[in-house]
């Protein structure tokens, strides 16, 4: 057994982990750090998923880091391009050499006496145990289980004579040319898989229990490309980000304030794409817009596949699998050679590691989140968690900036331990995932931290509000305890609205 010590230990080398490391290098150059990554390559989601057509579900001008412009022409980039962007970012900021691959973090133990974390990791290749100590722990593992996605137990599954392939474990050389394929699901994965596979399959069917709100989006942004030709890359990037953030916020806010009008708008866009050739019941959700995530359809490719007869949609429930396919509750049977259950994610926090504070296990469900960056009662620990209603990286960037501000504040004042304290019993029943009602969130109710009813314990899905809170509000806010003492809350500076707005749209 060996032991290594660093100032900051980052778990996960995906978009969030690489972003956190880059911010450390830029804003806390004196800090030592390492990144532990279970896989043998960086990229996280973009290294794990290999299914046909894998791409971003957010526009790349807001999904890209705020400090490194996305200059690719595609608005919705493919998985390999995103992974390369993350790798290039790591190399340019000289963080790649800080990554240790093939290490699965098993447990993290905080010692109040020693004022540091001890992490136990297992080398995936050999089973050898390695121990690390760190003054501060930052979890950048995302929110789902990399080992397995969610898949219901379908009756009669063992009777099916074809192949069953989960998107999270896509075979390298799966041959689906000329095959009949059924994709179970209606989320982002299914919306991506169906039109991509339709180019080669004999026919592909998207089988859904209920429809999802869909919005067509061009894969190339002519305005952004025009700006890139006449402006410096950084300026063009910031202007495009500003526009896209504004549009995304407008759609989300209008969906909350006037769901009936937004429902009519979304359905009208789909109806126009389909040209009256498909029954709209397959595209008319029973819930309000943004009660679940909105799915983007690249260049309307799903609609084109359906109109061309290469793909179809069935809205029904599964009675059972059969030898030849799937029998539906309606009595209809869908024949298939390959069935793909794109049935969602299995939520897992902090990569599944055991978390303990002074030998007491931490149950995240019993905890409330602080500024959606730290956990009440857990010392010297951060968690990078992005947005669910707009690009993940918008929040990941400013959360990393906040932690760097916190590190510098503690160094300046000679402080070694920081703990958020909820002395006002603000805990609510909503999870940190906010108001989304997706199945994978409901299934994870027992694993997700709670959010509070007010103050920094309430999770914001508002980028402008978060920019003000995380970039400008004082670190000492009356909720953080430093070395056992809680400083009296300082008066907040009167910065007005324009500075946070300008910072949010055009950078810090």
Short mmCIF file of C-alpha atoms in Angstrom, two decimals:
data_model
loop_
_atom_site.label_atom_id
_atom_site.label_comp_id
_atom_site.label_asym_id
_atom_site.label_seq_id
_atom_site.Cartn_x
_atom_site.Cartn_y
_atom_site.Cartn_z
CA UNK A 1 0.00 0.00 0.00
CA UNK A 2 1.27 3.46 -0.91
CA UNK A 3 0.05 6.89 0.18
CA UNK A 4 0.09 10.25 -1.60
CA UNK A 5 -0.96 13.69 -0.31
CA UNK A 6 -2.29 16.67 -2.28
CA UNK A 7 -4.08 19.90 -1.45
CA UNK A 8 -7.06 19.06 -3.68
CA UNK A 9 -8.13 15.62 -4.83
CA UNK A 10 -10.56 15.50 -7.77
CA UNK A 11 -12.54 12.33 -8.42
CA UNK A 12 -13.45 11.94 -12.08
CA UNK A 13 -11.77 13.06 -15.32
CA UNK A 14 -14.87 13.91 -17.32
CA UNK A 15 -16.08 17.35 -18.39
CA UNK A 16 -16.50 18.50 -14.76
CA UNK A 17 -13.23 17.07 -13.45
CA UNK A 18 -11.09 18.47 -16.25
CA UNK A 19 -12.87 21.82 -15.89
CA UNK A 20 -12.22 21.86 -12.12
CA UNK A 21 -8.53 21.09 -12.68
CA UNK A 22 -8.19 23.83 -15.31
CA UNK A 23 -9.74 26.40 -12.99
CA UNK A 24 -7.34 25.31 -10.23
CA UNK A 25 -4.38 25.81 -12.52
CA UNK A 26 -5.64 29.23 -13.56
CA UNK A 27 -6.92 30.59 -10.24
CA UNK A 28 -5.00 28.67 -7.55
CA UNK A 29 -1.61 28.02 -9.18
CA UNK A 30 0.05 27.13 -5.87
CA UNK A 31 -2.28 24.22 -5.11
CA UNK A 32 -1.16 20.64 -5.60
CA UNK A 33 -3.81 18.31 -6.97
CA UNK A 34 -4.45 14.99 -8.60
CA UNK A 35 -7.38 13.52 -10.53
CA UNK A 36 -8.44 9.93 -9.94
CA UNK A 37 -10.22 8.32 -12.88
CA UNK A 38 -11.59 4.81 -12.88
CA UNK A 39 -11.51 4.41 -16.64
CA UNK A 40 -8.36 4.23 -18.77
CA UNK A 41 -9.13 7.48 -20.58
CA UNK A 42 -10.53 10.91 -19.79
CA UNK A 43 -13.86 12.14 -21.07
CA UNK A 44 -16.37 10.58 -18.68
CA UNK A 45 -19.70 10.27 -20.50
CA UNK A 46 -17.99 10.91 -23.83
CA UNK A 47 -15.61 8.01 -23.31
CA UNK A 48 -18.23 5.61 -21.93
CA UNK A 49 -21.02 5.87 -24.50
CA UNK A 50 -20.19 4.47 -27.94
CA UNK A 51 -23.61 3.92 -29.49
CA UNK A 52 -24.29 5.14 -33.05
CA UNK A 53 -24.86 8.88 -33.32
CA UNK A 54 -23.80 9.71 -29.73
CA UNK A 55 -23.81 13.51 -29.51
CA UNK A 56 -24.44 16.44 -27.22
CA UNK A 57 -28.01 17.29 -26.28
CA UNK A 58 -27.01 20.91 -25.61
CA UNK A 59 -25.51 23.46 -27.97
CA UNK A 60 -21.72 23.40 -27.86
CA UNK A 61 -21.37 27.16 -27.47
CA UNK A 62 -22.82 26.86 -23.95
CA UNK A 63 -21.63 23.30 -23.31
CA UNK A 64 -18.03 24.34 -23.98
CA UNK A 65 -15.91 25.76 -21.15
CA UNK A 66 -16.15 29.49 -20.50
CA UNK A 67 -12.35 29.83 -20.71
CA UNK A 68 -11.79 27.90 -23.93
CA UNK A 69 -13.95 28.68 -26.99
CA UNK A 70 -15.65 25.89 -28.90
CA UNK A 71 -14.66 26.63 -32.49
CA UNK A 72 -16.09 23.56 -34.18
CA UNK A 73 -18.78 24.27 -36.73
CA UNK A 74 -21.34 21.91 -35.23
CA UNK A 75 -23.90 23.15 -32.72
CA UNK A 76 -24.63 19.57 -31.63
CA UNK A 77 -21.26 17.84 -31.70
CA UNK A 78 -20.66 14.09 -31.88
CA UNK A 79 -19.19 12.23 -28.93
CA UNK A 80 -15.64 11.77 -30.30
CA UNK A 81 -15.41 15.50 -31.10
CA UNK A 82 -16.46 16.41 -27.55
CA UNK A 83 -13.97 13.98 -26.04
CA UNK A 84 -11.21 15.48 -28.20
CA UNK A 85 -12.23 18.97 -27.07
CA UNK A 86 -11.94 17.89 -23.42
CA UNK A 87 -8.57 16.23 -24.09
CA UNK A 88 -7.23 19.30 -25.90
CA UNK A 89 -8.41 21.48 -23.01
CA UNK A 90 -6.58 19.26 -20.51
CA UNK A 91 -3.38 19.37 -22.56
CA UNK A 92 -3.44 23.13 -23.15
CA UNK A 93 -3.90 23.75 -19.43
CA UNK A 94 -1.28 21.13 -18.48
CA UNK A 95 -3.59 19.04 -16.31
CA UNK A 96 -3.38 15.77 -18.24
CA UNK A 97 -0.24 14.74 -16.35
CA UNK A 98 -2.16 15.04 -13.07
CA UNK A 99 -4.62 12.25 -13.99
CA UNK A 100 -4.16 8.77 -12.51
CA UNK A 101 -6.16 6.25 -14.51
CA UNK A 102 -7.60 2.88 -13.61
CA UNK A 103 -8.35 3.80 -9.99
CA UNK A 104 -11.82 3.22 -8.53
CA UNK A 105 -12.37 5.20 -5.33
CA UNK A 106 -13.89 2.87 -2.76
CA UNK A 107 -14.15 5.13 0.30
CA UNK A 108 -13.42 8.60 1.59
CA UNK A 109 -12.93 9.25 5.32
CA UNK A 110 -12.64 12.70 6.91
CA UNK A 111 -10.56 13.00 10.08
CA UNK A 112 -11.30 16.08 12.17
CA UNK A 113 -8.14 15.45 14.19
CA UNK A 114 -5.88 15.30 11.13
CA UNK A 115 -7.93 17.83 9.13
CA UNK A 116 -7.76 15.87 5.92
CA UNK A 117 -9.50 13.25 3.82
CA UNK A 118 -8.17 9.73 3.36
CA UNK A 119 -9.30 8.07 0.14
CA UNK A 120 -8.92 4.39 -0.56
CA UNK A 121 -8.81 3.46 -4.23
CA UNK A 122 -8.56 0.10 -5.97
CA UNK A 123 -6.50 -0.44 -9.08
CA UNK A 124 -8.96 -1.97 -11.54
CA UNK A 125 -6.28 -3.99 -13.33
CA UNK A 126 -4.64 -5.65 -10.31
CA UNK A 127 -6.93 -5.16 -7.32
CA UNK A 128 -4.11 -3.41 -5.45
CA UNK A 129 -5.16 -0.80 -2.89
CA UNK A 130 -3.78 2.74 -3.02
CA UNK A 131 -4.35 5.42 -0.37
CA UNK A 132 -4.44 9.17 -0.89
CA UNK A 133 -4.81 12.02 1.58
CA UNK A 134 -6.07 15.46 0.65
CA UNK A 135 -6.98 18.69 2.38
CA UNK A 136 -10.01 19.14 0.13
CA UNK A 137 -12.11 16.63 -1.82
CA UNK A 138 -14.02 17.51 -5.01
CA UNK A 139 -16.42 14.98 -6.52
CA UNK A 140 -16.74 15.28 -10.30
CA UNK A 141 -18.32 11.91 -11.02
CA UNK A 142 -21.62 13.02 -12.53
CA UNK A 143 -24.80 11.44 -11.28
CA UNK A 144 -25.16 8.01 -12.83
CA UNK A 145 -23.75 4.52 -12.49
CA UNK A 146 -21.14 3.79 -15.15
CA UNK A 147 -21.38 0.03 -14.56
CA UNK A 148 -25.01 -0.34 -15.56
CA UNK A 149 -27.92 1.71 -16.81
CA UNK A 150 -31.48 1.22 -15.68
CA UNK A 151 -33.27 -1.69 -17.32
CA UNK A 152 -36.61 -3.08 -16.15
CA UNK A 153 -37.08 -6.83 -15.96
CA UNK A 154 -39.25 -7.50 -18.99
CA UNK A 155 -41.53 -10.57 -18.81
CA UNK A 156 -40.43 -13.27 -21.25
CA UNK A 157 -37.05 -11.65 -21.89
CA UNK A 158 -35.36 -15.05 -21.86
CA UNK A 159 -37.62 -16.22 -24.70
CA UNK A 160 -36.37 -13.62 -27.18
CA UNK A 161 -34.11 -15.27 -29.78
CA UNK A 162 -32.44 -12.08 -31.00
CA UNK A 163 -29.95 -9.70 -29.37
CA UNK A 164 -30.66 -7.35 -26.47
CA UNK A 165 -28.19 -4.44 -26.38
CA UNK A 166 -28.13 -1.68 -23.75
CA UNK A 167 -26.78 1.65 -25.10
CA UNK A 168 -24.42 1.94 -22.14
CA UNK A 169 -22.67 -1.30 -23.16
CA UNK A 170 -22.65 -1.05 -26.92
CA UNK A 171 -20.76 -3.91 -28.65
CA UNK A 172 -17.86 -2.66 -30.73
CA UNK A 173 -18.88 -4.37 -33.96
CA UNK A 174 -22.65 -4.74 -33.69
CA UNK A 175 -24.04 -5.50 -37.14
CA UNK A 176 -27.52 -4.07 -37.51
CA UNK A 177 -27.57 -3.62 -41.29
CA UNK A 178 -30.77 -5.04 -42.77
CA UNK A 179 -32.07 -5.96 -39.31
CA UNK A 180 -35.37 -5.16 -37.65
CA UNK A 181 -34.69 -3.09 -34.54
CA UNK A 182 -36.88 -1.90 -31.67
CA UNK A 183 -35.60 0.87 -29.41
CA UNK A 184 -37.47 1.04 -26.09
CA UNK A 185 -37.59 4.61 -24.80
CA UNK A 186 -38.28 8.18 -25.85
CA UNK A 187 -35.46 10.15 -24.24
CA UNK A 188 -32.30 11.68 -25.67
CA UNK A 189 -30.63 8.32 -26.32
CA UNK A 190 -33.58 6.93 -28.29
CA UNK A 191 -34.02 10.20 -30.19
CA UNK A 192 -30.37 9.94 -31.27
CA UNK A 193 -30.24 6.20 -31.98
CA UNK A 194 -33.35 5.87 -34.13
CA UNK A 195 -32.49 8.21 -37.05
CA UNK A 196 -28.82 7.17 -37.04
CA UNK A 197 -29.53 3.44 -37.18
CA UNK A 198 -32.40 3.95 -39.64
CA UNK A 199 -29.84 4.56 -42.39
CA UNK A 200 -28.85 0.86 -42.29
CA UNK A 201 -31.66 -1.11 -40.67
CA UNK A 202 -34.47 -2.83 -42.53
CA UNK A 203 -36.76 -0.90 -40.20
CA UNK A 204 -36.45 0.62 -36.74
CA UNK A 205 -39.26 1.31 -34.27
CA UNK A 206 -39.18 3.62 -31.27
CA UNK A 207 -41.43 2.06 -28.63
CA UNK A 208 -42.49 4.50 -25.93
CA UNK A 209 -44.85 4.36 -22.98
CA UNK A 210 -45.43 8.10 -23.33
CA UNK A 211 -44.17 10.86 -25.64
CA UNK A 212 -41.45 13.41 -24.90
CA UNK A 213 -41.33 17.08 -25.90
CA UNK A 214 -39.08 17.42 -28.95
CA UNK A 215 -37.51 20.47 -30.55
CA UNK A 216 -35.68 20.46 -33.91
CA UNK A 217 -32.33 22.25 -33.92
CA UNK A 218 -29.94 22.83 -36.84
CA UNK A 219 -26.58 21.10 -36.43
CA UNK A 220 -24.78 24.20 -37.73
CA UNK A 221 -25.19 27.78 -36.58
CA UNK A 222 -24.87 30.16 -39.51
CA UNK A 223 -24.83 33.23 -37.25
CA UNK A 224 -22.06 31.81 -35.09
CA UNK A 225 -20.02 30.87 -38.14
CA UNK A 226 -20.49 34.37 -39.51
CA UNK A 227 -19.27 35.91 -36.25
CA UNK A 228 -16.21 33.63 -36.28
CA UNK A 229 -15.23 35.03 -39.67
CA UNK A 230 -15.27 38.68 -38.61
CA UNK A 231 -14.44 38.61 -34.89
CA UNK A 232 -11.67 37.12 -32.73
CA UNK A 233 -12.54 33.59 -31.61
CA UNK A 234 -13.07 34.58 -27.97
CA UNK A 235 -15.39 37.48 -28.80
CA UNK A 236 -17.44 35.40 -31.25
CA UNK A 237 -17.71 32.61 -28.68
CA UNK A 238 -18.92 34.93 -25.93
CA UNK A 239 -21.51 36.61 -28.14
CA UNK A 240 -22.87 33.25 -29.28
CA UNK A 241 -22.95 31.96 -25.69
CA UNK A 242 -24.80 35.10 -24.60
CA UNK A 243 -27.45 34.62 -27.27
CA UNK A 244 -27.88 30.89 -26.59
CA UNK A 245 -28.05 31.30 -22.81
CA UNK A 246 -30.73 33.96 -23.28
CA UNK A 247 -32.78 31.77 -25.61
CA UNK A 248 -32.52 28.73 -23.32
CA UNK A 249 -33.55 30.75 -20.28
CA UNK A 250 -36.47 32.28 -22.19
CA UNK A 251 -37.79 28.87 -23.26
CA UNK A 252 -37.48 27.45 -19.74
CA UNK A 253 -39.03 30.46 -17.99
CA UNK A 254 -41.90 30.70 -20.45
CA UNK A 255 -42.53 26.98 -20.03
CA UNK A 256 -42.86 27.49 -16.28
CA UNK A 257 -45.00 30.62 -16.48
CA UNK A 258 -47.24 29.73 -19.40
CA UNK A 259 -47.04 25.96 -20.01
CA UNK A 260 -50.15 25.82 -22.21
CA UNK A 261 -48.80 28.35 -24.69
CA UNK A 262 -45.38 26.67 -24.79
CA UNK A 263 -47.01 23.29 -25.28
CA UNK A 264 -48.83 24.66 -28.32
CA UNK A 265 -45.55 26.08 -29.63
CA UNK A 266 -43.56 22.85 -29.26
CA UNK A 267 -46.31 20.72 -30.76
CA UNK A 268 -46.71 23.15 -33.67
CA UNK A 269 -42.99 22.83 -34.46
CA UNK A 270 -43.26 19.03 -34.50
CA UNK A 271 -46.46 19.10 -36.56
CA UNK A 272 -44.75 21.29 -39.14
CA UNK A 273 -41.77 18.91 -39.29
CA UNK A 274 -44.01 15.87 -39.82
CA UNK A 275 -46.12 17.55 -42.47
CA UNK A 276 -49.33 15.88 -41.29
CA UNK A 277 -48.07 12.39 -42.21
CA UNK A 278 -47.89 10.98 -38.65
CA UNK A 279 -50.41 10.71 -35.81
CA UNK A 280 -49.58 13.53 -33.38
CA UNK A 281 -50.59 11.42 -30.37
CA UNK A 282 -47.08 9.92 -30.55
CA UNK A 283 -45.63 13.40 -29.98
CA UNK A 284 -48.09 14.91 -27.48
CA UNK A 285 -46.87 14.43 -23.89
CA UNK A 286 -49.32 14.32 -21.00
CA UNK A 287 -47.11 16.55 -18.80
CA UNK A 288 -46.13 20.22 -19.08
CA UNK A 289 -42.98 21.36 -20.91
CA UNK A 290 -39.84 21.06 -18.75
CA UNK A 291 -41.44 18.83 -16.11
CA UNK A 292 -38.99 16.50 -17.82
CA UNK A 293 -36.02 17.36 -20.00
CA UNK A 294 -36.70 18.68 -23.48
CA UNK A 295 -35.09 16.54 -26.21
CA UNK A 296 -33.36 18.13 -29.19
CA UNK A 297 -33.73 16.61 -32.66
CA UNK A 298 -30.67 17.36 -34.79
CA UNK A 299 -31.68 18.79 -38.18
CA UNK A 300 -35.09 17.17 -37.68
CA UNK A 301 -33.48 13.81 -38.58
CA UNK A 302 -35.94 11.74 -36.54
CA UNK A 303 -38.89 13.31 -38.34
CA UNK A 304 -37.24 12.77 -41.73
CA UNK A 305 -36.66 9.07 -40.97
CA UNK A 306 -40.29 8.63 -39.96
CA UNK A 307 -41.64 10.44 -43.03
CA UNK A 308 -39.40 8.32 -45.27
CA UNK A 309 -40.79 5.13 -43.76
CA UNK A 310 -37.42 4.02 -42.40
CA UNK A 311 -38.57 4.47 -38.82
CA UNK A 312 -41.84 4.43 -36.93
CA UNK A 313 -43.16 5.20 -33.45
CA UNK A 314 -45.40 3.05 -31.26
CA UNK A 315 -46.96 4.40 -28.07
CA UNK A 316 -48.01 1.43 -25.96
CA UNK A 317 -47.06 -0.72 -22.98
CA UNK A 318 -45.13 -4.00 -23.14
CA UNK A 319 -47.06 -7.16 -22.34
CA UNK A 320 -44.04 -9.44 -22.74
CA UNK A 321 -41.10 -10.34 -24.92
CA UNK A 322 -41.67 -13.18 -27.39
CA UNK A 323 -39.38 -15.36 -29.45
CA UNK A 324 -39.67 -12.94 -32.35
CA UNK A 325 -39.96 -9.55 -30.67
CA UNK A 326 -42.30 -7.70 -28.30
CA UNK A 327 -46.00 -8.25 -27.65
CA UNK A 328 -47.78 -5.01 -26.72
CA UNK A 329 -50.73 -4.56 -24.37
CA UNK A 330 -52.84 -3.65 -27.40
CA UNK A 331 -52.19 -7.13 -28.85
CA UNK A 332 -49.84 -5.92 -31.57
CA UNK A 333 -46.49 -7.69 -31.92
CA UNK A 334 -43.34 -5.85 -33.00
CA UNK A 335 -40.96 -8.24 -34.73
CA UNK A 336 -37.30 -7.61 -34.02
CA UNK A 337 -33.83 -9.02 -34.51
CA UNK A 338 -32.33 -6.54 -32.04
CA UNK A 339 -33.99 -4.89 -29.05
CA UNK A 340 -32.34 -1.84 -27.47
CA UNK A 341 -33.67 -0.86 -24.02
CA UNK A 342 -32.83 2.86 -23.93
CA UNK A 343 -34.67 2.97 -20.64
CA UNK A 344 -32.59 5.48 -18.72
CA UNK A 345 -29.87 5.90 -16.16
CA UNK A 346 -29.24 4.44 -12.73
CA UNK A 347 -28.48 7.38 -10.43
CA UNK A 348 -25.32 7.05 -8.36
CA UNK A 349 -23.74 9.87 -6.38
CA UNK A 350 -19.97 10.33 -5.96
CA UNK A 351 -19.21 7.28 -8.06
CA UNK A 352 -20.66 5.00 -5.40
CA UNK A 353 -17.90 5.63 -2.85
CA UNK A 354 -18.58 5.26 0.89
CA UNK A 355 -18.39 8.67 2.57
CA UNK A 356 -17.58 9.00 6.27
CA UNK A 357 -16.96 11.96 8.59
CA UNK A 358 -15.05 11.06 11.76
CA UNK A 359 -16.07 7.41 11.36
CA UNK A 360 -19.75 8.27 10.92
CA UNK A 361 -21.28 7.29 7.55
CA UNK A 362 -22.80 10.12 5.54
CA UNK A 363 -26.26 9.41 4.12
CA UNK A 364 -26.72 11.94 1.35
CA UNK A 365 -30.51 11.66 1.40
CA UNK A 366 -30.45 13.07 4.93
CA UNK A 367 -28.31 16.02 3.89
CA UNK A 368 -29.16 19.37 2.33
CA UNK A 369 -27.07 20.87 -0.45
CA UNK A 370 -25.30 24.24 -0.05
CA UNK A 371 -25.27 26.42 -3.18
CA UNK A 372 -25.45 23.11 -5.04
CA UNK A 373 -21.68 22.89 -4.51
CA UNK A 374 -21.16 21.60 -0.95
CA UNK A 375 -23.05 19.31 1.44
CA UNK A 376 -24.29 20.40 4.86
CA UNK A 377 -22.12 19.03 7.67
CA UNK A 378 -19.43 17.60 5.37
CA UNK A 379 -16.06 19.40 5.84
CA UNK A 380 -13.74 20.45 3.01
CA UNK A 381 -15.70 18.76 0.26
CA UNK A 382 -17.17 20.07 -2.97
CA UNK A 383 -19.32 18.51 -5.63
CA UNK A 384 -19.48 19.77 -9.20
CA UNK A 385 -23.01 19.31 -10.45
CA UNK A 386 -24.26 20.95 -13.63
CA UNK A 387 -27.64 22.17 -14.80
CA UNK A 388 -30.48 19.93 -15.88
CA UNK A 389 -32.43 22.56 -17.84
CA UNK A 390 -29.55 24.12 -19.83
CA UNK A 391 -25.97 23.10 -20.58
CA UNK A 392 -24.30 21.17 -17.77
CA UNK A 393 -21.01 23.03 -18.14
CA UNK A 394 -22.49 26.48 -17.49
CA UNK A 395 -22.97 25.50 -13.84
CA UNK A 396 -19.87 23.31 -13.67
CA UNK A 397 -17.69 26.29 -14.63
CA UNK A 398 -19.03 28.72 -12.04
CA UNK A 399 -19.14 26.01 -9.34
CA UNK A 400 -15.42 25.36 -9.95
CA UNK A 401 -14.77 29.12 -9.84
CA UNK A 402 -16.58 29.29 -6.50
CA UNK A 403 -14.46 26.52 -4.99
CA UNK A 404 -11.30 28.29 -6.17
CA UNK A 405 -12.58 31.50 -4.52
CA UNK A 406 -13.16 29.51 -1.34
CA UNK A 407 -9.64 28.01 -1.40
CA UNK A 408 -8.06 31.43 -1.87
CA UNK A 409 -10.22 32.93 0.89
CA UNK A 410 -9.18 30.19 3.33
CA UNK A 411 -5.50 30.61 2.45
CA UNK A 412 -5.72 34.37 2.91
CA UNK A 413 -7.23 34.01 6.38
CA UNK A 414 -5.16 31.03 7.48
CA UNK A 415 -8.21 28.74 7.69
CA UNK A 416 -7.93 24.98 7.25
CA UNK A 417 -11.48 23.59 7.68
CA UNK A 418 -14.74 24.79 6.13
CA UNK A 419 -18.17 23.27 6.85
CA UNK A 420 -21.63 24.48 5.71
CA UNK A 421 -24.04 24.57 8.67
CA UNK A 422 -27.82 24.64 8.33
CA UNK A 423 -28.78 26.17 11.68
CA UNK A 424 -32.22 27.23 10.47
CA UNK A 425 -33.56 23.76 9.65
CA UNK A 426 -34.27 24.77 6.04
CA UNK A 427 -34.37 21.22 4.68
CA UNK A 428 -37.15 20.57 2.17
CA UNK A 429 -38.35 17.41 0.45
CA UNK A 430 -37.33 18.27 -3.10
CA UNK A 431 -34.10 16.68 -4.28
CA UNK A 432 -31.13 18.64 -5.58
CA UNK A 433 -32.39 17.82 -9.10
CA UNK A 434 -35.08 20.46 -8.69
CA UNK A 435 -38.53 20.22 -10.22
CA UNK A 436 -37.81 17.56 -12.85
CA UNK A 437 -40.13 14.58 -12.68
CA UNK A 438 -38.24 12.12 -14.89
CA UNK A 439 -38.40 8.43 -14.02
CA UNK A 440 -34.69 8.13 -13.28
CA UNK A 441 -34.95 10.97 -10.73
CA UNK A 442 -38.00 9.46 -9.01
CA UNK A 443 -36.21 6.10 -8.77
CA UNK A 444 -33.23 7.77 -7.06
CA UNK A 445 -35.20 9.55 -4.33
CA UNK A 446 -33.37 7.55 -1.65
CA UNK A 447 -29.91 8.51 -2.96
CA UNK A 448 -30.10 12.22 -3.73
CA UNK A 449 -29.36 15.06 -1.28
CA UNK A 450 -32.21 17.39 -0.52
CA UNK A 451 -32.45 21.09 -1.21
CA UNK A 452 -33.67 23.66 1.26
CA UNK A 453 -36.62 25.97 1.18
CA UNK A 454 -34.65 29.23 1.11
CA UNK A 455 -31.25 30.88 1.00
CA UNK A 456 -28.15 29.02 -0.21
CA UNK A 457 -29.86 25.69 0.50
CA UNK A 458 -32.34 26.22 -2.32
CA UNK A 459 -31.09 24.88 -5.66
CA UNK A 460 -31.25 27.44 -8.43
CA UNK A 461 -31.65 26.51 -12.08
CA UNK A 462 -31.15 30.18 -12.96
CA UNK A 463 -27.76 30.89 -14.50
CA UNK A 464 -27.86 34.66 -13.91
CA UNK A 465 -28.78 34.14 -10.26
CA UNK A 466 -26.00 31.58 -9.81
CA UNK A 467 -23.40 33.84 -11.42
CA UNK A 468 -24.22 36.52 -8.83
CA UNK A 469 -24.12 34.02 -5.95
CA UNK A 470 -21.04 32.04 -6.92
CA UNK A 471 -18.88 34.76 -8.50
CA UNK A 472 -19.74 37.86 -6.47
CA UNK A 473 -21.45 37.17 -3.14
CA UNK A 474 -19.14 37.13 -0.10
CA UNK A 475 -17.64 33.77 0.89
CA UNK A 476 -18.42 34.50 4.55
CA UNK A 477 -22.20 34.52 4.36
CA UNK A 478 -23.13 33.36 7.86
CA UNK A 479 -23.68 29.75 6.76
CA UNK A 480 -20.07 28.59 6.43
CA UNK A 481 -18.14 27.59 9.54
CA UNK A 482 -14.35 28.06 9.43
CA UNK A 483 -12.16 26.18 11.93
CA UNK A 484 -15.15 25.77 14.23
CA UNK A 485 -16.29 29.41 14.07
CA UNK A 486 -19.02 31.01 11.99
CA UNK A 487 -18.13 34.59 11.01
CA UNK A 488 -20.95 37.10 11.28
CA UNK A 489 -22.59 37.56 7.89
CA UNK A 490 -21.11 40.50 6.03
CA UNK A 491 -23.24 43.03 4.22
CA UNK A 492 -23.50 42.16 0.57
CA UNK A 493 -21.96 44.71 -1.77
CA UNK A 494 -24.44 46.62 -3.88
CA UNK A 495 -23.22 45.65 -7.32
CA UNK A 496 -26.54 46.14 -9.03
CA UNK A 497 -27.79 43.92 -11.80
CA UNK A 498 -25.55 44.84 -14.71
CA UNK A 499 -22.25 43.40 -13.50
CA UNK A 500 -23.57 39.85 -12.86
CA UNK A 501 -25.54 40.04 -16.11
CA UNK A 502 -22.48 41.14 -18.10
CA UNK A 503 -20.37 38.49 -16.35
CA UNK A 504 -22.89 35.74 -17.07
CA UNK A 505 -23.23 36.54 -20.73
CA UNK A 506 -19.73 37.66 -21.63
CA UNK A 507 -17.45 35.99 -19.09
CA UNK A 508 -15.86 36.83 -15.76
#
